[in-house]
PDB file of C-alpha atoms in Angstrom:
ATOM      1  CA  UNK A 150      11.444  11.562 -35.109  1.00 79.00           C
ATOM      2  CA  UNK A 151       9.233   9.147 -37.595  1.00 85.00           C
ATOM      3  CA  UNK A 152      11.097   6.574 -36.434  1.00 87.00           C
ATOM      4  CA  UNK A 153      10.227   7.191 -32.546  1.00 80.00           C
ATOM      5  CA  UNK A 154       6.723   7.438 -33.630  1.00 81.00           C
ATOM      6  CA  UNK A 155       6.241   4.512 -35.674  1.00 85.00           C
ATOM      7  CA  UNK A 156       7.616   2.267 -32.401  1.00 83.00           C
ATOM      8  CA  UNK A 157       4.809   3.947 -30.412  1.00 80.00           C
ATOM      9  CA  UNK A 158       2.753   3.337 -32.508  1.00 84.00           C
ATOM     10  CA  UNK A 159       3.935  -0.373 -33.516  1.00 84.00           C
ATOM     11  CA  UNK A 160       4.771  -1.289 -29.554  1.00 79.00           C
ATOM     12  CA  UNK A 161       2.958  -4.130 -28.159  1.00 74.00           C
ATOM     13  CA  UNK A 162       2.902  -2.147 -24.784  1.00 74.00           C
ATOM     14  CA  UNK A 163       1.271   0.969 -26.623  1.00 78.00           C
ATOM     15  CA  UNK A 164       3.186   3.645 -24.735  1.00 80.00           C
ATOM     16  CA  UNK A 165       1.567   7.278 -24.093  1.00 84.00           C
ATOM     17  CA  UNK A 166       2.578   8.907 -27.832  1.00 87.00           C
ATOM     18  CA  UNK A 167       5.798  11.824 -27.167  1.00 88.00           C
ATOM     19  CA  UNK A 168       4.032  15.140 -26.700  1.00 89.00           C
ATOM     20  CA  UNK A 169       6.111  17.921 -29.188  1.00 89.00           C
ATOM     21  CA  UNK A 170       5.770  21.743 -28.006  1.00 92.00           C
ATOM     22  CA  UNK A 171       7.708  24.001 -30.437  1.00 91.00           C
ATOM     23  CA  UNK A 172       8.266  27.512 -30.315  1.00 92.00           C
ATOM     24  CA  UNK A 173      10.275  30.297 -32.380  1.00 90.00           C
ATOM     25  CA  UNK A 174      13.598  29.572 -30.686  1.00 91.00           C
ATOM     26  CA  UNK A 175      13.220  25.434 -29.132  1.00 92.00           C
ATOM     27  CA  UNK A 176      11.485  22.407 -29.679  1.00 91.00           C
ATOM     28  CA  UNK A 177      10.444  20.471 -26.494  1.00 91.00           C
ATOM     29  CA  UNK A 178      10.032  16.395 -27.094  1.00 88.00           C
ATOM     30  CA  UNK A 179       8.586  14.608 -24.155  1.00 88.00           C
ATOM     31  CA  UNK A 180       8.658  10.321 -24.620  1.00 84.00           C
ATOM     32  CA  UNK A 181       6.746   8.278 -22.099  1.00 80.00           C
ATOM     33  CA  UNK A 182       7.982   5.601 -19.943  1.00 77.00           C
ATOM     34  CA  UNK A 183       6.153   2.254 -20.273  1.00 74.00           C
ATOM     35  CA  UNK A 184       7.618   1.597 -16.475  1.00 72.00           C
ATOM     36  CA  UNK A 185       3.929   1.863 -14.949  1.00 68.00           C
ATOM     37  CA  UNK A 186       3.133  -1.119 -16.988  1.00 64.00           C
ATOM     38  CA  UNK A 187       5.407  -2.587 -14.923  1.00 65.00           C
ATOM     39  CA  UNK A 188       4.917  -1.649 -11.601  1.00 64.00           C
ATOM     40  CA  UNK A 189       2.813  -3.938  -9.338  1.00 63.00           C
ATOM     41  CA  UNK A 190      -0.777  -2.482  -7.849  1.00 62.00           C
ATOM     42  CA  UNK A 191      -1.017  -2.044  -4.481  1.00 65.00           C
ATOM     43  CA  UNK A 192      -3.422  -4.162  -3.101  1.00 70.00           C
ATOM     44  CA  UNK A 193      -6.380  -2.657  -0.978  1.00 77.00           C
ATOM     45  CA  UNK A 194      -6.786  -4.038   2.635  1.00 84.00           C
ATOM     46  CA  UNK A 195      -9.857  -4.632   4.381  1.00 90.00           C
ATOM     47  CA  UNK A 196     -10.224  -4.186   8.002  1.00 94.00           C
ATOM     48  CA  UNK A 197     -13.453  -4.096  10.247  1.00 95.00           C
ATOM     49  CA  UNK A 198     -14.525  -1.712  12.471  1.00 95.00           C
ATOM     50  CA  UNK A 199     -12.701  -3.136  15.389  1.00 96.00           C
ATOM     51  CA  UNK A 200      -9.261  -3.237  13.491  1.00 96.00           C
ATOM     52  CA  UNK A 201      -9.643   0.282  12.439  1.00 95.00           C
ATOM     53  CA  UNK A 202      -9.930   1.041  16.459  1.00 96.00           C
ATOM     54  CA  UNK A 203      -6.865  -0.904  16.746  1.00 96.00           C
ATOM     55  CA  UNK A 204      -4.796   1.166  13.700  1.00 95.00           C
ATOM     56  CA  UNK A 205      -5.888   4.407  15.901  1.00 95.00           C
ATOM     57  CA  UNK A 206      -4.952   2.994  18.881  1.00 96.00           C
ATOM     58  CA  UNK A 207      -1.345   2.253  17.814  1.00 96.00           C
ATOM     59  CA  UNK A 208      -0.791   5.366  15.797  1.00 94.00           C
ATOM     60  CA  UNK A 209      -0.669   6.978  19.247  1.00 95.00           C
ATOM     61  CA  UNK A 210       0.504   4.203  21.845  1.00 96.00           C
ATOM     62  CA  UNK A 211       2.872   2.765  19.422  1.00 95.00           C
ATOM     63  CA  UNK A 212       2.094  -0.902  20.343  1.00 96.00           C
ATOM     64  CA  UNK A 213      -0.908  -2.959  21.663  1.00 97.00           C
ATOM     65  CA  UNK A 214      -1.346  -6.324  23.522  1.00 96.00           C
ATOM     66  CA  UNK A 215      -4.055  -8.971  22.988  1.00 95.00           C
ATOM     67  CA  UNK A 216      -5.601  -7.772  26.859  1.00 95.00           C
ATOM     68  CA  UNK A 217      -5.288  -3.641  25.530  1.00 96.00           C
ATOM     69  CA  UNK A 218      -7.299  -4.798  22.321  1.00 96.00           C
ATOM     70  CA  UNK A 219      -9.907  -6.174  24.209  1.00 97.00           C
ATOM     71  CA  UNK A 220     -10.170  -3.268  26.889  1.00 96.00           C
ATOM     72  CA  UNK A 221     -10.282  -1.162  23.997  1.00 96.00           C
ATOM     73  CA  UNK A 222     -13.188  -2.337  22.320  1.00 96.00           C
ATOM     74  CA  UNK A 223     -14.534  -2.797  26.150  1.00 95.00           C
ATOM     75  CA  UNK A 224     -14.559  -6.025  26.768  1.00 93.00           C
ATOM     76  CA  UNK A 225     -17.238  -7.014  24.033  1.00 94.00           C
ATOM     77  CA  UNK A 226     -14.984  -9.499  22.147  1.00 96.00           C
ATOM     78  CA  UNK A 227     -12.985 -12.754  23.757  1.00 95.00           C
ATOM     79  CA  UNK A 228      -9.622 -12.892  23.635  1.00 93.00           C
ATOM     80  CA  UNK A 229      -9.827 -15.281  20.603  1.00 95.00           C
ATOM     81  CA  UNK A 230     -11.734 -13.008  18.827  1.00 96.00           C
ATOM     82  CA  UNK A 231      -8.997 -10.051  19.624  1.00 96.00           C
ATOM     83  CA  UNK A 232      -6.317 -12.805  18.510  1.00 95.00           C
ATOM     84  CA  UNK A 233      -7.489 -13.705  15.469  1.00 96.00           C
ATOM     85  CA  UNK A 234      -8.119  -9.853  14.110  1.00 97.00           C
ATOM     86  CA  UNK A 235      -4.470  -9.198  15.291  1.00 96.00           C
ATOM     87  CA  UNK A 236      -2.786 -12.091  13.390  1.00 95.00           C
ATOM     88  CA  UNK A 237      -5.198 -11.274  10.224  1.00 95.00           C
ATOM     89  CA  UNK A 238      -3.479  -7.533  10.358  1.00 95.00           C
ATOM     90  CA  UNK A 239      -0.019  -9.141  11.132  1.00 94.00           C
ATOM     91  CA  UNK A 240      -1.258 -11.823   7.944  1.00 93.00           C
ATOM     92  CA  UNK A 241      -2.070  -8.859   5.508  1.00 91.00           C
ATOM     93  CA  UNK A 242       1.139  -6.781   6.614  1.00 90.00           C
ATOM     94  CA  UNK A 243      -0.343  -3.912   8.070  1.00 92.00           C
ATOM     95  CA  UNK A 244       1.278  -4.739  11.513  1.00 95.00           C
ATOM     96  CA  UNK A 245       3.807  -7.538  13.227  1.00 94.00           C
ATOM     97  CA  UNK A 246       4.434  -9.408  16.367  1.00 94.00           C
ATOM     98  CA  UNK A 247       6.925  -8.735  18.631  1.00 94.00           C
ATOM     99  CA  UNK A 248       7.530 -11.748  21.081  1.00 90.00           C
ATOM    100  CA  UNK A 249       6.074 -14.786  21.309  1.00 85.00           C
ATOM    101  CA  UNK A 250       4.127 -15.846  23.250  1.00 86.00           C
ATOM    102  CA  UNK A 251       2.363 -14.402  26.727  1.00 86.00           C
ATOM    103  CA  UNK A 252       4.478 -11.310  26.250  1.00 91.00           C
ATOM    104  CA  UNK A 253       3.671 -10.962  22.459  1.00 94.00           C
ATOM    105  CA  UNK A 254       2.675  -7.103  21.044  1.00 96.00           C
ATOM    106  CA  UNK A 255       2.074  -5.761  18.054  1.00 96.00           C
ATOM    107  CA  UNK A 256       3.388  -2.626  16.107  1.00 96.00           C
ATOM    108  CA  UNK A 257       2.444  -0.939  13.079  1.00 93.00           C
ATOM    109  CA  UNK A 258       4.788  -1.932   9.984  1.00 88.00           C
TER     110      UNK A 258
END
């Protein structure tokens, strides 16, 4: 046991020290992983108003067109406008093209 604590203590990671709960009859040793130190962050996305819209709007008709984008929003953005927040979603992963083209959609990831 002195040893496992002197390597926590010693580790260039500094691990979470084991936690020791003893009673008449057991002794209970818990080490800690230094995995998390590992594991990469997620990032947090950004999205704008009308991108949120869009997230709602596929979470309940499953896909959405350049044209449906713009109706939704009702008609106050161009079509380039609707394009480029659709390929910035598609960019940041949050949703991808299906076709190419005239017939292209987009779904939720």
């Amino acid at each position: 046991m002195n040893k496992i604590i002197k390597e926590h203590k010693t580790h260039l990671l500094r691990p979470k020290m084991p936690r020791i709960k003893s009673d008449k009859h057991t002794t209970l040793i818990t080490i800690f992983s230094t995995k998390d130190k590992f594991e990469k962050k997620k990032e947090i996305v950004e999205l704008n108003d009308r991108q949120r819209k869009a997230i709602e709007f596929l979470k309940k008709e499953r896909k959405i067109t350049n044209r449906d984008y713009v109706k939704l929003l009702g008609g106050a953005i161009s079509g380039d406008t609707a394009l480029n927040d659709l390929r910035d979603m598609a960019k940041k992963g949050i949703i991808s093209v299906k076709r190419k083209g005239r017939s292209s959609y987009y779904v939720i990831r």
